[in-house]
Coordinates of C-alpha atoms and ligand atoms in Angstrom, one line a residue:
M914 CA 0.3 0.1 0.0
Q915 CA 1.4 3.6 -1.2
I916 CA 1.3 5.9 1.9
S917 CA 1.6 9.8 2.0
K918 CA 5.4 11.4 2.7
S919 CA 4.0 12.9 6.1
F920 CA 3.0 9.6 7.6
K921 CA 5.5 7.8 6.4
R922 CA 7.9 10.6 8.7
L923 CA 5.7 10.6 11.4
I924 CA 6.5 6.3 11.7
Y925 CA 9.4 7.1 11.1
W926 CA 9.6 9.3 14.1
Q927 CA 7.8 7.5 16.1
L928 CA 10.4 4.3 15.5
G929 CA 13.6 6.6 15.7
I930 CA 13.1 8.9 19.3
P931 CA 12.3 5.3 20.9
V932 CA 15.3 3.7 20.0
A933 CA 17.4 6.9 19.8
L934 CA 16.2 6.7 24.2
L935 CA 17.1 3.4 24.3
S936 CA 20.2 3.6 24.1
I937 CA 20.3 5.5 27.7
G938 CA 17.7 2.8 28.7
I939 CA 20.1 0.0 27.8
Y940 CA 22.9 0.6 29.1
H941 CA 21.6 1.5 32.7
G942 CA 20.1 -1.9 32.2
L943 CA 23.9 -2.7 32.2
M944 CA 24.9 -0.7 34.7
Q945 CA 22.4 -2.4 37.0
T946 CA 23.3 -6.3 36.9
V947 CA 27.6 -4.2 36.9
Y948 CA 26.5 -2.8 40.6
R949 CA 24.2 -5.7 41.5
A950 CA 27.5 -8.3 41.5
G951 CA 29.6 -6.1 43.2
V952 CA 31.8 -4.7 40.3
L953 CA 31.0 -1.1 41.1
R954 CA 30.8 -0.4 45.5
Q955 CA 29.7 2.9 45.0
S956 CA 26.5 4.5 44.9
A957 CA 26.3 7.0 42.0
F958 CA 29.4 6.0 38.3
A959 CA 29.7 8.9 35.1
K960 CA 27.5 11.6 37.6
L961 CA 24.5 8.9 37.3
D962 CA 23.2 8.1 40.6
Y963 CA 22.1 4.5 40.8
Y964 CA 18.5 4.9 41.2
Q965 CA 18.9 7.4 39.1
G966 CA 19.6 5.0 36.3
L967 CA 17.3 2.6 36.8
T968 CA 14.3 5.6 36.9
L969 CA 16.0 5.5 33.1
H970 CA 16.2 2.6 32.8
G971 CA 12.7 1.2 34.0
V972 CA 10.7 4.6 32.4
I973 CA 12.6 4.5 28.4
N974 CA 12.8 0.6 28.0
A975 CA 9.3 -0.2 29.3
V976 CA 7.2 3.2 29.7
V977 CA 8.3 5.6 27.0
L978 CA 9.9 2.5 24.1
T979 CA 6.4 1.0 24.7
T980 CA 4.1 3.6 24.0
F981 CA 5.3 5.3 21.4
F982 CA 5.5 1.5 19.0
A983 CA 2.5 0.9 20.5
V984 CA 0.9 4.0 19.0
A985 CA 3.6 4.0 16.0
F986 CA 2.4 -0.5 14.9
G987 CA -1.1 0.6 15.4
H988 CA -1.1 3.5 12.7
A989 CA 0.3 1.0 10.9
T990 CA -1.8 -1.4 11.4
I991 CA -5.3 0.7 11.5
A992 CA -4.3 2.2 8.0
Y993 CA -2.7 -1.1 6.4
Y994 CA -6.2 -2.8 6.6
F995 CA -8.4 -0.1 6.3
K996 CA -6.4 0.7 3.3
R997 CA -6.9 4.7 4.9
E998 CA -4.8 6.7 6.8
P999 CA -5.6 8.1 9.7
N1000 CA -6.6 12.0 10.7
K1001 CA -2.7 14.1 10.2
K1002 CA -3.5 17.1 13.0
V1003 CA -4.8 13.7 14.9
S1004 CA -2.0 12.3 14.4
W1005 CA 0.5 15.3 14.6
L1006 CA -0.7 16.6 17.9
S1007 CA -0.8 13.0 19.6
F1008 CA 2.8 13.2 18.0
W1009 CA 3.6 16.5 19.8
L1010 CA 2.2 15.8 22.7
M1011 CA 4.0 13.0 24.0
V1012 CA 7.2 14.4 22.3
I1013 CA 6.9 17.1 25.0
G1014 CA 6.1 14.8 27.8
T1015 CA 8.8 12.7 26.5
G1016 CA 10.9 15.8 27.0
L1017 CA 10.0 17.3 29.9
A1018 CA 9.9 13.7 32.6
A1019 CA 13.3 13.3 30.5
W1020 CA 14.8 16.6 31.6
A1021 CA 13.9 15.6 35.8
M1022 CA 15.3 12.4 34.9
L1023 CA 18.5 13.5 33.3
S1024 CA 18.8 16.3 36.1
G1025 CA 18.2 14.0 39.2
K1026 CA 14.9 15.5 40.2
A1027 CA 13.6 12.8 39.8
S1028 CA 14.9 9.3 40.8
V1029 CA 11.7 7.8 42.1
L1030 CA 11.5 5.0 39.7
Y1031 CA 9.5 4.5 36.9
T1032 CA 6.4 3.6 39.8
F1033 CA 7.0 7.0 41.2
Y1034 CA 5.3 5.5 44.9
P1035 CA 5.2 8.6 47.1
P1036 CA 6.1 9.5 49.9
L1037 CA 8.8 9.4 47.0
K1038 CA 8.7 13.0 45.9
G1039 CA 9.5 14.1 41.7
H1040 CA 9.5 17.0 40.1
P1041 CA 6.6 18.3 38.9
F1042 CA 8.0 17.8 35.5
F1043 CA 8.6 14.6 36.1
Y1044 CA 4.7 14.4 37.0
L1045 CA 4.0 16.5 34.2
G1046 CA 5.6 15.0 31.5
A1047 CA 4.2 11.6 31.4
A1048 CA 0.3 12.9 31.9
L1049 CA 1.4 14.4 28.5
L1050 CA 2.7 11.1 27.5
I1051 CA -0.3 9.7 28.0
V1052 CA -2.9 11.5 27.0
G1053 CA -0.9 11.7 23.3
S1054 CA -1.2 8.7 23.3
W1055 CA -4.5 8.4 23.8
L1056 CA -5.9 11.0 21.0
P1057 CA -5.4 7.9 17.9
L1058 CA -8.1 5.6 19.6
F1059 CA -10.9 8.1 19.2
D1060 CA -8.9 8.8 15.3
W1061 CA -9.4 4.8 14.8
A1062 CA -12.6 4.5 16.4
R1063 CA -14.2 6.2 13.8
M1064 CA -12.2 4.9 11.1
Y1065 CA -13.8 1.5 12.2
V1066 CA -17.5 2.7 12.9
Q1067 CA -16.7 4.0 9.0
W1068 CA -15.3 0.9 7.9
K1069 CA -18.1 -1.6 9.5
K1070 CA -21.5 1.0 7.8
N1071 CA -19.5 -0.4 4.5
N1072 CA -19.0 -3.8 6.2
E1073 CA -22.0 -4.8 8.5
Q1074 CA -21.6 -8.6 7.9
V1075 CA -17.5 -8.8 7.2
K1076 CA -15.8 -10.2 10.0
T1077 CA -13.7 -7.1 11.5
P1078 CA -10.4 -8.0 11.1
L1079 CA -8.0 -9.8 14.0
A1080 CA -5.5 -7.2 13.9
V1081 CA -8.0 -4.3 14.0
I1082 CA -9.7 -6.0 16.3
G1083 CA -6.4 -5.9 18.9
T1084 CA -5.5 -2.8 18.4
L1085 CA -8.5 -1.5 19.6
V1086 CA -9.1 -3.7 22.5
N1087 CA -5.5 -2.9 22.9
F1088 CA -6.1 0.8 23.4
I1089 CA -9.5 0.5 24.8
I1090 CA -7.8 -1.2 27.4
W1091 CA -4.8 1.7 27.4
F1092 CA -7.6 4.4 28.0
V1093 CA -9.7 2.8 30.8
C1094 CA -6.3 2.5 32.8
T1095 CA -4.6 5.1 32.5
L1096 CA -7.4 7.0 33.6
A1097 CA -6.8 6.2 36.9
V1098 CA -3.4 6.9 36.3
A1099 CA -4.2 10.3 35.1
Y1100 CA -5.7 10.7 38.5
E1101 CA -3.4 10.0 41.3
V1102 CA -1.0 12.2 38.6
L1103 CA -3.1 14.9 38.7
V1104 CA -5.1 14.9 41.5
L1105 CA -2.8 13.5 44.0
L1106 CA 0.9 13.5 43.1
L1107 CA 1.3 17.1 41.3
P1108 CA -0.1 19.1 44.3
W1109 CA 1.9 17.7 46.7
A1110 CA 5.5 18.2 44.9
M1111 CA 4.4 21.2 44.6
G1112 CA 3.8 22.2 48.1
W1113 CA -0.1 22.8 47.8
K1114 CA -0.6 19.8 49.8
P1115 CA 1.8 19.2 53.0
T1116 CA 0.9 15.2 52.8
V1117 CA -0.5 12.2 50.4
N1118 CA -2.6 9.0 50.6
V1119 CA -0.3 6.2 50.3
T1120 CA -2.4 3.8 49.6
L1121 CA -4.8 5.3 47.4
A1122 CA -2.0 6.6 45.3
R1123 CA -0.6 2.8 44.8
T1124 CA -3.8 1.2 44.3
L1125 CA -4.1 4.5 41.4
F1126 CA -1.1 3.4 40.3
W1127 CA -1.5 -0.5 39.9
F1128 CA -5.2 -0.3 38.8
F1129 CA -3.0 1.1 35.4
G1130 CA -0.1 -0.6 36.4
H1131 CA -1.1 -4.6 35.0
A1132 CA -3.5 -3.7 32.5
L1133 CA -0.3 -1.8 31.4
V1134 CA 1.9 -4.7 30.7
Y1135 CA -1.0 -6.2 28.9
F1136 CA -1.1 -2.4 27.2
W1137 CA 3.1 -4.2 26.4
L1138 CA 2.1 -7.3 25.2
L1139 CA -1.2 -6.9 23.0
P1140 CA 0.6 -5.7 20.0
A1141 CA 3.3 -8.9 19.7
Y1142 CA 0.0 -11.2 20.7
I1143 CA -1.0 -8.9 17.8
M1144 CA 1.7 -10.2 15.5
F1145 CA 1.3 -14.0 16.9
Y1146 CA -2.0 -14.0 15.7
T1147 CA -2.0 -12.4 12.5
I1148 CA 2.0 -12.4 10.8
L1149 CA 3.8 -15.3 12.4
P1150 CA 1.6 -18.5 10.9
K1151 CA 1.7 -16.6 7.3
I1152 CA 6.3 -16.0 7.4
A1153 CA 6.3 -19.5 9.3
G1154 CA 5.1 -20.9 6.5
G1155 CA 1.7 -22.1 7.3
K1156 CA -1.9 -20.1 8.1
L1157 CA -3.3 -19.3 11.5
F1158 CA -5.0 -22.2 13.2
S1159 CA -8.2 -20.5 14.0
D1160 CA -9.6 -17.6 13.6
L1161 CA -11.9 -17.4 16.8
A1162 CA -9.5 -18.4 19.0
G1163 CA -7.6 -14.5 18.8
R1164 CA -11.1 -13.1 18.6
I1165 CA -11.6 -14.7 21.8
A1166 CA -8.3 -14.3 23.2
L1167 CA -8.3 -10.6 22.3
F1168 CA -11.6 -10.3 24.1
L1169 CA -10.7 -11.5 27.1
F1170 CA -8.4 -9.3 27.5
L1171 CA -10.7 -6.8 27.9
L1172 CA -12.8 -8.5 30.6
F1173 CA -9.3 -9.5 32.2
S1174 CA -6.8 -7.2 32.2
V1175 CA -6.8 -3.8 34.8
P1176 CA -9.5 -5.8 38.0
V1177 CA -6.1 -7.5 38.5
G1178 CA -3.8 -5.1 40.0
V1179 CA -4.4 -5.9 43.8
H1180 CA -2.6 -8.5 43.2
H1181 CA 1.2 -6.5 42.8
Q1182 CA -0.8 -5.2 46.3
F1183 CA -1.0 -8.9 48.2
S1184 CA 1.4 -7.2 51.4
D1185 CA -0.3 -4.0 51.0
P1186 CA -1.8 -3.9 55.1
S1187 CA -4.5 -1.5 54.3
I1188 CA -6.5 -3.8 51.8
T1189 CA -8.4 -6.2 53.1
K1190 CA -7.8 -10.2 51.9
G1191 CA -11.8 -10.6 50.4
I1192 CA -10.6 -7.8 47.8
K1193 CA -7.1 -10.0 47.7
L1194 CA -8.3 -13.2 47.0
F1195 CA -11.4 -11.9 43.9
Q1196 CA -8.2 -9.9 42.4
G1197 CA -5.5 -13.0 43.0
L1198 CA -8.6 -15.6 41.4
L1199 CA -9.2 -12.9 37.9
T1200 CA -5.6 -13.0 37.4
Y1201 CA -5.5 -16.7 37.1
G1202 CA -8.1 -15.7 34.4
V1203 CA -6.6 -13.6 32.7
A1204 CA -3.6 -16.0 32.3
I1205 CA -6.7 -17.8 30.3
P1206 CA -5.9 -15.8 27.0
S1207 CA -2.3 -16.5 27.4
F1208 CA -2.8 -20.7 27.1
I1209 CA -5.4 -20.0 24.3
T1210 CA -2.5 -18.0 22.3
A1211 CA -0.3 -21.1 23.3
F1212 CA -2.5 -23.2 22.2
T1213 CA -3.3 -21.7 19.2
I1214 CA 0.3 -20.5 17.9
A1215 CA 1.6 -23.7 18.6
A1216 CA -1.0 -25.3 16.4
S1217 CA 0.0 -22.9 13.9
L1218 CA 3.7 -23.8 13.5
E1219 CA 3.3 -27.5 13.5
Y1220 CA 0.7 -26.7 10.2
A1221 CA 3.7 -24.5 9.3
G1222 CA 6.4 -27.2 9.7
R1223 CA 3.9 -29.5 8.2
R1224 CA 3.4 -27.7 5.3
N1225 CA 6.8 -27.0 4.7
G1226 CA 8.2 -31.4 4.9
S1227 CA 8.2 -32.1 8.1
K1228 CA 7.4 -35.8 9.4
G1229 CA 7.5 -37.2 13.4
L1230 CA 5.6 -36.1 16.1
L1231 CA 7.7 -33.0 16.7
G1232 CA 9.2 -32.5 13.2
F1233 CA 8.0 -29.6 12.9
F1234 CA 10.1 -27.7 15.2
R1235 CA 12.5 -28.9 12.4
K1236 CA 11.3 -27.0 9.5
L1237 CA 10.6 -23.4 10.8
P1238 CA 12.3 -20.4 9.6
Y1239 CA 14.7 -20.1 12.3
L1240 CA 17.2 -18.2 11.3
D1241 CA 16.2 -17.0 7.0
K1242 CA 17.3 -13.4 7.2
D1243 CA 14.8 -12.8 5.1
R1244 CA 12.3 -14.1 7.5
Y1245 CA 13.6 -12.4 10.2
L1246 CA 10.6 -11.4 12.1
F1247 CA 10.3 -15.1 12.2
A1248 CA 13.3 -15.7 14.3
Y1249 CA 12.2 -12.3 16.9
L1250 CA 8.5 -13.9 17.6
I1251 CA 9.7 -17.4 18.3
C1252 CA 12.2 -16.1 20.7
G1253 CA 9.9 -14.0 22.7
L1254 CA 7.2 -16.5 22.7
F1255 CA 9.7 -19.5 23.7
L1256 CA 11.2 -16.9 26.6
F1257 CA 7.6 -16.3 27.3
I1258 CA 6.6 -20.1 28.8
F1259 CA 9.2 -19.0 30.9
G1260 CA 8.0 -14.9 32.2
G1261 CA 4.3 -16.9 31.9
L1262 CA 5.0 -19.4 34.4
T1263 CA 6.8 -17.0 37.1
G1264 CA 3.7 -15.0 36.7
L1265 CA 1.4 -17.5 37.3
V1266 CA 3.5 -17.9 40.7
N1267 CA 3.4 -13.9 41.8
A1268 CA -0.3 -14.2 41.5
S1269 CA -0.7 -16.6 44.4
A1270 CA -1.1 -14.5 47.6
Q1271 CA 1.1 -17.6 49.5
L1272 CA 3.8 -18.2 46.9
N1273 CA 4.0 -13.9 47.0
N1274 CA 4.7 -14.3 50.2
V1275 CA 8.2 -15.6 49.4
V1276 CA 8.8 -13.4 45.5
H1277 CA 7.4 -10.0 46.1
N1278 CA 10.1 -7.0 46.4
T1279 CA 13.1 -10.1 45.7
A1280 CA 15.4 -10.9 42.7
W1281 CA 13.0 -12.6 41.5
L1282 CA 10.2 -9.4 40.1
P1283 CA 12.6 -8.5 37.4
G1284 CA 13.6 -11.9 37.1
H1285 CA 10.1 -12.5 35.8
F1286 CA 9.4 -9.2 34.0
H1287 CA 12.7 -9.5 31.5
M1288 CA 10.8 -12.4 30.6
T1289 CA 8.0 -10.8 29.8
V1290 CA 8.5 -7.4 28.6
A1291 CA 12.3 -7.8 27.9
G1292 CA 10.9 -11.2 26.3
P1293 CA 7.9 -11.3 24.2
V1294 CA 6.9 -7.1 24.1
F1295 CA 10.9 -6.0 23.4
L1296 CA 11.6 -8.4 20.9
A1297 CA 8.1 -7.7 18.9
I1298 CA 8.6 -4.3 19.3
I1299 CA 12.3 -4.2 17.8
G1300 CA 11.9 -6.6 15.4
M1301 CA 9.3 -4.4 13.9
S1302 CA 10.8 -1.5 13.8
T1303 CA 13.5 -2.6 11.9
Y1304 CA 10.6 -4.1 9.3
L1305 CA 8.7 -1.0 9.2
Y1306 CA 11.6 0.9 8.6
S1307 CA 13.2 -1.1 5.8
T1308 CA 9.8 -2.0 3.6
M1309 CA 9.2 2.1 4.1
S1310 CA 12.1 3.3 3.4
G1311 CA 12.2 0.7 0.6
K1312 CA 15.9 1.0 1.8
K1313 CA 17.5 -2.8 2.6
I1314 CA 18.9 -4.1 6.3
F1315 CA 22.0 -3.5 6.9
L1316 CA 23.8 -6.7 7.4
P1317 CA 21.0 -9.3 7.1
R1318 CA 22.6 -12.5 8.5
I1319 CA 23.2 -10.3 11.9
N1320 CA 20.0 -8.9 12.2
V1321 CA 18.6 -12.4 12.1
I1322 CA 21.2 -13.8 15.3
I1323 CA 19.7 -10.2 17.3
P1324 CA 17.0 -12.0 18.7
Y1325 CA 18.9 -15.6 19.4
L1326 CA 21.7 -13.5 21.7
W1327 CA 19.0 -11.3 23.3
T1328 CA 17.3 -14.9 23.9
I1329 CA 20.6 -16.4 25.6
G1330 CA 21.5 -13.4 27.5
V1331 CA 17.4 -13.0 29.8
L1332 CA 18.0 -16.9 29.7
I1333 CA 21.1 -16.7 31.3
F1334 CA 19.6 -13.0 33.5
S1335 CA 16.7 -14.0 34.8
T1336 CA 17.4 -17.2 36.0
G1337 CA 20.3 -15.4 38.4
L1338 CA 17.6 -13.1 39.3
S1339 CA 14.7 -16.0 40.6
W1340 CA 17.2 -18.2 41.6
G1341 CA 18.1 -15.4 43.1
G1342 CA 14.9 -14.3 44.4
L1343 CA 14.6 -17.2 46.0
I1344 CA 17.1 -16.8 48.5
G1345 CA 16.4 -13.7 49.4
E1346 CA 19.0 -11.5 46.9
P1347 CA 16.4 -7.9 46.6
R1348 CA 15.1 -6.0 43.8
R1349 CA 16.4 -2.2 43.3
T1350 CA 18.9 -2.4 45.7
N1351 CA 22.6 -1.9 45.1
L1352 CA 24.1 -4.8 46.4
G1353 CA 27.5 -3.8 45.5
M1354 CA 27.3 -1.0 48.3
T1355 CA 27.0 -3.6 51.1
Y1356 CA 25.7 -7.3 50.9
L1357 CA 28.1 -7.9 47.5
N1358 CA 30.9 -5.9 49.4
P1359 CA 32.9 -8.7 50.7
Q1360 CA 34.8 -5.5 52.9
H1361 CA 30.8 -5.1 54.5
E1362 CA 29.1 -6.2 58.3
L1363 CA 26.1 -7.4 55.6
F1364 CA 28.2 -9.4 53.0
T1365 CA 26.4 -12.0 52.0
P1366 CA 28.4 -14.7 49.4
E1367 CA 25.1 -16.0 49.0
W1368 CA 24.3 -14.0 46.4
V1369 CA 27.9 -13.6 44.8
P1370 CA 26.8 -16.6 42.4
T1371 CA 23.2 -14.9 41.2
T1372 CA 24.5 -12.4 40.3
L1373 CA 27.8 -13.1 38.9
L1374 CA 25.1 -14.8 36.6
A1375 CA 23.1 -12.0 36.7
L1376 CA 25.8 -10.2 35.1
V1377 CA 27.1 -12.6 32.6
G1378 CA 22.9 -12.5 30.9
G1379 CA 23.7 -8.5 31.2
I1380 CA 26.9 -8.5 29.1
I1381 CA 24.9 -10.9 26.7
M1382 CA 22.0 -8.4 26.5
F1383 CA 24.0 -5.1 26.2
T1384 CA 26.2 -6.8 23.2
A1385 CA 22.9 -7.4 20.9
G1386 CA 20.9 -4.6 22.3
V1387 CA 24.7 -3.0 20.6
L1388 CA 24.1 -4.8 17.3
F1389 CA 20.1 -3.6 17.5
F1390 CA 21.5 -0.3 17.3
V1391 CA 23.8 -1.3 14.3
V1392 CA 21.1 -2.9 12.1
F1393 CA 18.8 -0.5 12.6
F1394 CA 21.0 2.9 12.2
G1395 CA 22.7 1.2 9.6
T1396 CA 19.7 0.8 8.1
M1397 CA 18.5 4.5 8.1
L1398 CA 21.9 5.7 6.3
K1399 CA 22.3 2.9 3.7
A1400 CA 20.1 4.2 0.5
K1401 CA 17.1 3.5 -1.0
K1402 CA 16.6 0.4 -3.2
E1403 CA 13.4 0.3 -4.2
E1404 CA 10.1 3.0 -3.3
G1405 CA 8.9 1.8 -0.4
K1406 CA 5.2 1.0 1.1
L1407 CA 3.5 -0.2 3.9
E1408 CA 3.6 -4.1 3.7
L1409 CA 2.4 -6.3 6.8
P1410 CA 2.8 -10.4 6.2
V1411 CA -1.4 -11.2 6.3
S1412 CA -2.2 -14.7 8.0
E1413 CA -4.8 -16.9 6.6
A1414 CA -7.0 -18.6 9.0
L1415 CA -6.7 -22.2 8.2
H1416 CA -10.2 -22.6 10.0
D1417 CA -11.9 -19.2 8.9
E1418 CA -14.9 -20.2 11.7
E1419 CA -18.4 -18.0 10.4
R1420 CA -19.2 -14.7 11.5
I1421 CA -20.4 -14.6 15.5
P1422 CA -21.7 -11.9 15.8
L1423 CA -21.0 -11.8 19.6
F1424 CA -17.0 -12.1 18.6
D1425 CA -17.1 -9.0 16.0
K1426 CA -18.6 -6.5 17.9
F1427 CA -17.1 -4.2 20.8
K1428 CA -20.9 -3.6 23.6
P1429 CA -21.4 -6.8 25.0
W1430 CA -18.0 -6.4 26.5
L1431 CA -17.7 -2.9 27.2
V1432 CA -20.4 -3.1 29.1
T1433 CA -19.1 -6.8 31.1
M1434 CA -15.7 -4.5 31.4
V1435 CA -17.6 -2.1 33.9
F1436 CA -19.0 -4.3 35.7
I1437 CA -15.8 -6.4 36.5
L1438 CA -13.7 -3.3 37.3
V1439 CA -16.8 -2.5 39.0
I1440 CA -16.7 -5.1 41.5
A1441 CA -13.3 -5.6 41.7
Y1442 CA -12.2 -1.8 42.2
T1443 CA -15.1 -0.6 44.9
P1444 CA -14.3 -2.1 47.7
A1445 CA -10.6 -1.6 47.3
L1446 CA -10.9 2.0 46.8
I1447 CA -12.9 2.0 49.9
D1448 CA -10.4 0.6 51.7
A1449 CA -7.7 2.4 50.3
V1450 CA -9.7 5.8 50.8
K1451 CA -11.0 4.4 55.0
N1452 CA -7.3 3.1 56.0
N1453 CA -5.1 5.3 54.6
G1454 CA -3.2 6.1 58.2
A1455 CA -1.0 9.0 58.4
G1456 CA -0.4 10.9 55.2
A1457 CA 2.9 10.8 54.3
P1458 CA 4.9 13.8 53.5
R1459 CA 7.5 14.6 50.6
F1460 CA 10.9 12.7 50.8
T1461 CA 13.8 12.5 48.3
P1462 CA 15.6 9.2 48.1
D1463 CA 19.4 10.7 49.7
N1464 CA 17.5 12.2 52.9
P1465 CA 15.1 10.2 55.5
V1466 CA 13.8 13.7 56.6
P1467 CA 10.8 14.8 54.8
V1468 CA 11.5 18.2 52.1
T1469 CA 10.3 21.0 53.8
T1470 CA 7.5 23.1 51.0
E1471 CA 10.4 26.2 51.4
S1472 CA 13.0 24.1 50.2
T1473 CA 10.7 21.8 47.7
L1474 CA 9.5 24.9 46.1
S1475 CA 13.0 25.9 45.6
N1476 CA 14.3 22.4 44.4
N1477 CA 10.9 22.3 41.7
K1478 CA 12.6 26.1 40.3
Ligands
HAS8 FE1 3.7 -9.6 36.1 C1 4.6 -8.5 38.6 C2 1.5 -12.0 37.3 C3 1.7 -11.4 32.8 C4 5.0 -7.8 33.8 N1 4.3 -8.6 35.7 C5 5.4 -7.3 37.2 C6 5.5 -6.5 37.2 C7 6.1 -6.3 35.7 C8 5.6 -7.9 35.1 C9 7.0 -5.4 34.7 O1 0.2 -11.9 40.4 C10 6.4 -6.3 37.7 C11 5.6 -4.1 38.0 C12 6.4 -3.9 39.3 O2 8.0 -3.2 39.2 O3 6.2 -4.5 40.5 N2 2.2 -11.7 35.1 C13 1.4 -12.1 36.2 C14 0.7 -13.3 35.5 C15 0.5 -13.0 33.8 C16 1.3 -11.6 34.2 C17 -0.5 -13.8 36.1 N3 3.3 -9.5 33.3 C18 3.3 -9.8 32.1 C19 3.6 -9.9 31.3 C20 4.4 -8.6 31.5 C21 4.1 -8.5 33.1 C22 3.0 -10.5 29.8 C23 4.8 -7.4 30.5 C24 4.7 -8.1 29.5 N4 4.1 -10.1 37.1 C25 2.1 -10.7 38.4 C26 2.3 -10.9 39.9 C27 3.0 -9.7 39.4 C28 3.1 -9.3 38.3 C29 0.9 -11.1 40.2 C30 2.9 -8.9 41.3 C31 4.5 -10.0 42.1 C32 4.8 -8.5 43.1 O4 4.5 -9.4 44.8 O5 5.0 -7.6 43.2 C33 0.2 -14.2 33.4 O6 -0.7 -12.7 32.1 C34 0.9 -15.4 32.0 C35 -0.2 -15.5 31.8 C36 1.1 -16.6 30.0 C37 1.5 -17.7 30.2 C38 2.5 -18.2 28.9 C39 1.5 -18.6 28.1 C40 3.1 -18.9 27.2 C41 2.8 -18.8 26.1 C42 3.9 -18.9 24.8 C43 4.0 -20.4 23.8 C44 4.8 -20.6 23.0 C45 5.0 -21.1 21.9 C46 6.2 -21.1 20.9 C47 3.4 -21.3 21.2 C48 0.4 -18.7 30.6 C49 2.0 -17.8 25.4 C50 6.9 -22.6 21.0 C51 8.3 -22.7 20.8 C52 9.0 -23.1 20.8 C53 10.8 -22.9 20.0 C54 9.4 -23.7 22.1

């Protein structure tokens, strides 16, 4: 499909800006493993503090990269399937809001005024620009949804009896989840945190802020995941040489995410005393509900891969695994997606451990947690993002991939790194190694009285994994920016591989409409969150004053105002 220059430019910027920022994010990832293994025994390196680096790492990799990419991929998907470009003014306005928001937050983090990590839990106080930046980034990313919804309604009017393409359902589901969950964090930021950070309100209700954050926070992980799921269902079977096993299975999985992605946030608060047990049990059960669409995906995609392998000439029960295009440099997206799926088996299983309130007592706030989430967000999500960024750029610009052999090896190298890294973290977590801690200052410093030798092998494993991941990350930059610098070889176009369905079931109206799912979503949300919010307001204890990470004494109003200048 041919697209306008303006639309191309928009997508290039939306892919290029976060990838450029990723260089900072990935560097600080490596530095985490270096500090934690005790190679560095200091609180800062190159004038950047440990928590400042960890904040940059989390915010850039998990929030900025993922949000920019979701919008860029959403634009590409909607335009490709509807054969029409989204509204230019809305798209560029959304882009600029996101860029300004990112700029404000980046300034606050780089100047050391917002070392509050990506969860920005109060009573740690960040600079108001950090919160304002986050709010603008979010509001900017909302705008395309309204435009895509308008395009969908128009398309549906002319195609009433035609099944909505799966990729369009996935994109709309994803951004509806995003819109709903970000309402809570927008309230947290604008009503609770900003006035408090400005010094206009002396204290904040920490439990309420955390509850609103996690209303957003777990749905956020599915906002990261769904672009990858869209690729698994609509692109992977085709490039594997086969077909999607069942179109209906994909629809059911995507709509189930609409129901279960948001009302599970309390599973991050199993240890928060203010929320009562019944709510924890209920949201814990719903958490097992949100694993169902992933199990559906596992079986459907495995069946699709089996079909592809057999079509490619495989024999025997598991022979199909050997007939897939693992190292085909022309179908390199396969490598990125299959590696993500493989990592997600372990990411998913560790998630199920977290979801049990009893087991959660053992792993909460330990290194097990980053072990889990590097096999999810740094697994299928990250690999899908970087693979698709290279793909979109190269096909839209008409440029050939720079170093195609390296390009196809990157995901395997990354996967080996993540497996070693997450093994170290998960093992360490089970023997008490804390997360978010500069271990080199104390526990991993043999000269310190707190030295804990059990954590030497675990943190060393994480260091080795971190170095391999960093190497894969650098190779990705070489391929991505190298491709940018190449000369154009052909007319660029927007082209996405589209998988046919092996079982293309008849259109069932329930799985082609949003209304019934939206009503059920609201119903479950009200049941799951009304008591949690009542608890958060009722059992909040004393309000918390402002703290900065470097000082156990609260900040006074005067010093807050001067800090903010
Ligand atoms: Fe999680 C904490 C539970 C999924 C990310 N999670 C986190 C945090 C992050 C995160 C970032 O219940 C930390 C937040 C913080 O900073 O504190 N998580 C789950 C559960 C799932 C889950 C039940 N998480 C994700 C995904 C993430 C993500 C996805 C990012 C994208 N998580 C938790 C809980 C906590 C938590 C608690 C809080 C813990 C605490 O104490 O703080 C489920 O959605 C997982 C379901 C997935 C599966 C896997 C299906 C497998 C597939 C692959 C098939 C492979 C094939 C290929 C076909 C059941 C689809 C085969 C090919 C070959 C070559 C073999």
